[in-house]
């Protein structure tokens, strides 16, 4: 196993872009890394403090790796003094993009994860409030407003996916947990039928479901493998019969689920 | 105003990295763009379909712009046939990173937003459930487990920030809405005092607060500017007196708030 490497994400804004870039690249290497984020590095003093911090992290002669998304040219130059390997995102891509677009970049800090557009911000909060008030079938009154309604047994991954869709894309996502009665009847609940075109089904392998439920209610009938097998099998039969688009959430991340649902249902992405 | 340009985010995974990087670059230009995500472009057929879609979007002789994070070398080469400008993130950074690290990359798809680590996944769901069950002071029993407790008047931005901290960083964030009694007493509520070190205060300008509240309960006392002025002034006095770290959420995005709170409180980041 190679030695752990010090890794820094340096940004004059939130650091999210630097982290996304650096993390994506690092996952391509079997390398133990100690990542540190240095957001809001937006003044000469902050850059100097970052340089000091980075150079102190140099281990056994291995230079730290720095992923930077600093936009200000002066600060970027200042950071270059650091004794480390710098991967500079804007340095690399802004010039070719300027040339392709035939215009200069604005060099404005914090545009990508700032509050650039108050309308978009309001939309995302509305979508979050919608997800919260339509969580777990709490209310079924405003399904007409939903972009998508996730259907599945309890703990199949509906809530985090709804919240993620809301916070990231401004998508109005409700969720409906299948009840014992629904599973027994083997038919779509009455309340969902008018919204058939908006349904997306989530299912999960019973062993994983039992494990998740046991963390909430250990030793309960709810968490018993037998009960989980019954519910997931009945749910699968229902989804199949109703020909609902569906995903098995057992080994999918929330991001993968969200991207899959958006693509499958051709959902309107209100934020980028 | 320059003509709108067609922009594509092409990825063999969720597309999140391509979108984040491409979006960050584009925000540096005053350019109307029509962005389209093409996630899960992970087969020769999918690449060919992407190429067709991209080339159809070419407007008035302007080549579309493609931000790609395709990892597979064969698929990446195939995409290069497209009549468009390609900004290829892995192509650009993987080779210099391989040389610096002295090892080859694994070329594994979907590592960065996949379910790589089930423990991390469980943690994030636990953090989300914690945020949901400790939202709006719903329960104050498990504050000992909190990494941070956000304090502020109703609608000052506590809930979305808590959920964002949970989903992105696996941070356990509770929130406590200041009541009329709290504001009148001008002291920290009893229940918060043992957790003083975990408190982070949010405040907001009264005009913005009135606007947000009016969307929920138009014409109510709750949404009246006068009431909002009273609450935010009393809250500010309390935060000042108690010397709590705080942010004005009026013009901050959820991402900025989250990054600021993590930095100020030196919170443990459990996910990257």
PDB file of C-alpha atoms in Angstrom, chain A residues 35-139:
ATOM      1  CA  UNK A  35      -8.136  15.423   2.125  1.00  0.00           C
ATOM      2  CA  UNK A  36      -8.494  18.893   3.611  1.00  0.00           C
ATOM      3  CA  UNK A  37     -10.747  21.614   2.254  1.00  0.00           C
ATOM      4  CA  UNK A  38      -9.649  25.235   2.393  1.00  0.00           C
ATOM      5  CA  UNK A  39     -12.738  27.186   1.272  1.00  0.00           C
ATOM      6  CA  UNK A  40     -13.037  30.978   1.151  1.00  0.00           C
ATOM      7  CA  UNK A  41      -9.342  31.417   0.352  1.00  0.00           C
ATOM      8  CA  UNK A  42     -10.155  34.820  -1.100  1.00  0.00           C
ATOM      9  CA  UNK A  43      -7.461  37.246   0.102  1.00  0.00           C
ATOM     10  CA  UNK A  44      -3.647  37.388   0.000  1.00  0.00           C
ATOM     11  CA  UNK A  45      -3.601  36.620   3.736  1.00  0.00           C
ATOM     12  CA  UNK A  46      -5.859  33.610   3.255  1.00  0.00           C
ATOM     13  CA  UNK A  47      -3.636  32.330   0.433  1.00  0.00           C
ATOM     14  CA  UNK A  48      -0.542  32.718   2.624  1.00  0.00           C
ATOM     15  CA  UNK A  49      -2.249  30.843   5.437  1.00  0.00           C
ATOM     16  CA  UNK A  50      -3.209  28.109   2.970  1.00  0.00           C
ATOM     17  CA  UNK A  51       0.381  27.855   1.723  1.00  0.00           C
ATOM     18  CA  UNK A  52       1.652  27.481   5.267  1.00  0.00           C
ATOM     19  CA  UNK A  53      -0.910  24.816   6.073  1.00  0.00           C
ATOM     20  CA  UNK A  54      -0.177  22.893   2.872  1.00  0.00           C
ATOM     21  CA  UNK A  55       3.592  22.944   3.308  1.00  0.00           C
ATOM     22  CA  UNK A  56       3.309  21.714   6.889  1.00  0.00           C
ATOM     23  CA  UNK A  57       1.425  18.668   5.606  1.00  0.00           C
ATOM     24  CA  UNK A  58       4.280  17.508   3.415  1.00  0.00           C
ATOM     25  CA  UNK A  59       5.114  13.956   4.548  1.00  0.00           C
ATOM     26  CA  UNK A  60       8.319  11.993   4.002  1.00  0.00           C
ATOM     27  CA  UNK A  61       9.356  14.263   1.189  1.00  0.00           C
ATOM     28  CA  UNK A  62       6.138  13.638  -0.756  1.00  0.00           C
ATOM     29  CA  UNK A  63       4.754  16.910  -2.004  1.00  0.00           C
ATOM     30  CA  UNK A  64       1.094  17.534  -1.127  1.00  0.00           C
ATOM     31  CA  UNK A  65      -1.378  17.607  -3.985  1.00  0.00           C
ATOM     32  CA  UNK A  66      -3.485  20.732  -4.393  1.00  0.00           C
ATOM     33  CA  UNK A  67      -6.668  21.005  -6.437  1.00  0.00           C
ATOM     34  CA  UNK A  68      -7.434  24.671  -6.876  1.00  0.00           C
ATOM     35  CA  UNK A  69     -10.410  26.535  -8.266  1.00  0.00           C
ATOM     36  CA  UNK A  70      -9.271  30.020  -7.266  1.00  0.00           C
ATOM     37  CA  UNK A  71     -10.597  32.426  -9.867  1.00  0.00           C
ATOM     38  CA  UNK A  72      -8.715  35.649  -9.104  1.00  0.00           C
ATOM     39  CA  UNK A  73      -5.537  35.686 -11.206  1.00  0.00           C
ATOM     40  CA  UNK A  74      -3.473  37.489  -8.558  1.00  0.00           C
ATOM     41  CA  UNK A  75      -4.384  35.000  -5.849  1.00  0.00           C
ATOM     42  CA  UNK A  76      -3.793  32.120  -8.230  1.00  0.00           C
ATOM     43  CA  UNK A  77      -0.297  33.370  -8.949  1.00  0.00           C
ATOM     44  CA  UNK A  78       0.333  33.808  -5.256  1.00  0.00           C
ATOM     45  CA  UNK A  79      -0.696  30.215  -4.563  1.00  0.00           C
ATOM     46  CA  UNK A  80       1.820  28.989  -7.153  1.00  0.00           C
ATOM     47  CA  UNK A  81       4.638  29.762  -4.720  1.00  0.00           C
ATOM     48  CA  UNK A  82       3.598  26.750  -2.648  1.00  0.00           C
ATOM     49  CA  UNK A  83       5.885  23.751  -2.563  1.00  0.00           C
ATOM     50  CA  UNK A  84       3.257  21.311  -3.783  1.00  0.00           C
ATOM     51  CA  UNK A  85       1.782  19.913  -6.988  1.00  0.00           C
ATOM     52  CA  UNK A  86      -1.033  22.173  -8.143  1.00  0.00           C
ATOM     53  CA  UNK A  87      -3.863  21.105 -10.403  1.00  0.00           C
ATOM     54  CA  UNK A  88      -5.431  24.399 -11.316  1.00  0.00           C
ATOM     55  CA  UNK A  89      -8.875  23.984 -12.758  1.00  0.00           C
ATOM     56  CA  UNK A  90      -9.506  27.494 -14.100  1.00  0.00           C
ATOM     57  CA  UNK A  91      -5.955  27.911 -15.337  1.00  0.00           C
ATOM     58  CA  UNK A  92      -6.405  24.782 -17.399  1.00  0.00           C
ATOM     59  CA  UNK A  93      -9.799  25.382 -18.910  1.00  0.00           C
ATOM     60  CA  UNK A  94     -10.631  29.097 -18.923  1.00  0.00           C
ATOM     61  CA  UNK A  95      -8.208  30.098 -21.690  1.00  0.00           C
ATOM     62  CA  UNK A  96      -9.364  27.467 -24.220  1.00  0.00           C
ATOM     63  CA  UNK A  97     -12.983  28.266 -23.359  1.00  0.00           C
ATOM     64  CA  UNK A  98     -12.394  32.002 -23.846  1.00  0.00           C
ATOM     65  CA  UNK A  99     -10.901  31.281 -27.221  1.00  0.00           C
ATOM     66  CA  UNK A 100     -13.765  28.987 -28.274  1.00  0.00           C
ATOM     67  CA  UNK A 101     -16.446  31.408 -27.092  1.00  0.00           C
ATOM     68  CA  UNK A 102     -14.680  34.466 -28.400  1.00  0.00           C
ATOM     69  CA  UNK A 103     -15.202  36.362 -25.145  1.00  0.00           C
ATOM     70  CA  UNK A 104     -13.403  37.043 -21.936  1.00  0.00           C
ATOM     71  CA  UNK A 105     -14.376  35.418 -18.683  1.00  0.00           C
ATOM     72  CA  UNK A 106     -15.728  37.600 -15.901  1.00  0.00           C
ATOM     73  CA  UNK A 107     -13.413  36.318 -13.163  1.00  0.00           C
ATOM     74  CA  UNK A 108     -16.219  36.550 -10.645  1.00  0.00           C
ATOM     75  CA  UNK A 109     -15.845  34.532  -7.489  1.00  0.00           C
ATOM     76  CA  UNK A 110     -18.420  32.185  -6.104  1.00  0.00           C
ATOM     77  CA  UNK A 111     -20.835  32.256  -8.970  1.00  0.00           C
ATOM     78  CA  UNK A 112     -21.313  28.549  -9.240  1.00  0.00           C
ATOM     79  CA  UNK A 113     -22.455  27.796  -5.712  1.00  0.00           C
ATOM     80  CA  UNK A 114     -23.572  31.257  -4.666  1.00  0.00           C
ATOM     81  CA  UNK A 115     -27.102  32.579  -4.565  1.00  0.00           C
ATOM     82  CA  UNK A 116     -26.802  33.876  -8.136  1.00  0.00           C
ATOM     83  CA  UNK A 117     -30.479  33.520  -8.933  1.00  0.00           C
ATOM     84  CA  UNK A 118     -32.991  34.212  -6.102  1.00  0.00           C
ATOM     85  CA  UNK A 119     -35.765  32.632  -8.151  1.00  0.00           C
ATOM     86  CA  UNK A 120     -33.805  29.377  -8.409  1.00  0.00           C
ATOM     87  CA  UNK A 121     -33.123  29.553  -4.687  1.00  0.00           C
ATOM     88  CA  UNK A 122     -36.808  29.980  -3.870  1.00  0.00           C
ATOM     89  CA  UNK A 123     -37.670  27.102  -6.165  1.00  0.00           C
ATOM     90  CA  UNK A 124     -35.270  24.784  -4.418  1.00  0.00           C
ATOM     91  CA  UNK A 125     -36.658  25.682  -1.001  1.00  0.00           C
ATOM     92  CA  UNK A 126     -40.216  25.210  -2.290  1.00  0.00           C
ATOM     93  CA  UNK A 127     -39.255  21.819  -3.679  1.00  0.00           C
ATOM     94  CA  UNK A 128     -37.680  20.871  -0.340  1.00  0.00           C
ATOM     95  CA  UNK A 129     -40.753  21.943   1.606  1.00  0.00           C
ATOM     96  CA  UNK A 130     -42.873  19.979  -0.839  1.00  0.00           C
ATOM     97  CA  UNK A 131     -40.761  16.858  -0.305  1.00  0.00           C
ATOM     98  CA  UNK A 132     -40.952  17.267   3.475  1.00  0.00           C
ATOM     99  CA  UNK A 133     -44.715  17.751   3.554  1.00  0.00           C
ATOM    100  CA  UNK A 134     -45.322  14.892   1.114  1.00  0.00           C
ATOM    101  CA  UNK A 135     -42.938  12.492   2.773  1.00  0.00           C
ATOM    102  CA  UNK A 136     -44.131   9.016   3.672  1.00  0.00           C
ATOM    103  CA  UNK A 137     -47.573   9.632   2.214  1.00  0.00           C
ATOM    104  CA  UNK A 138     -48.123  12.251   4.948  1.00  0.00           C
ATOM    105  CA  UNK A 139     -50.465  14.103   2.660  1.00  0.00           C
TER     106      UNK A 139
END
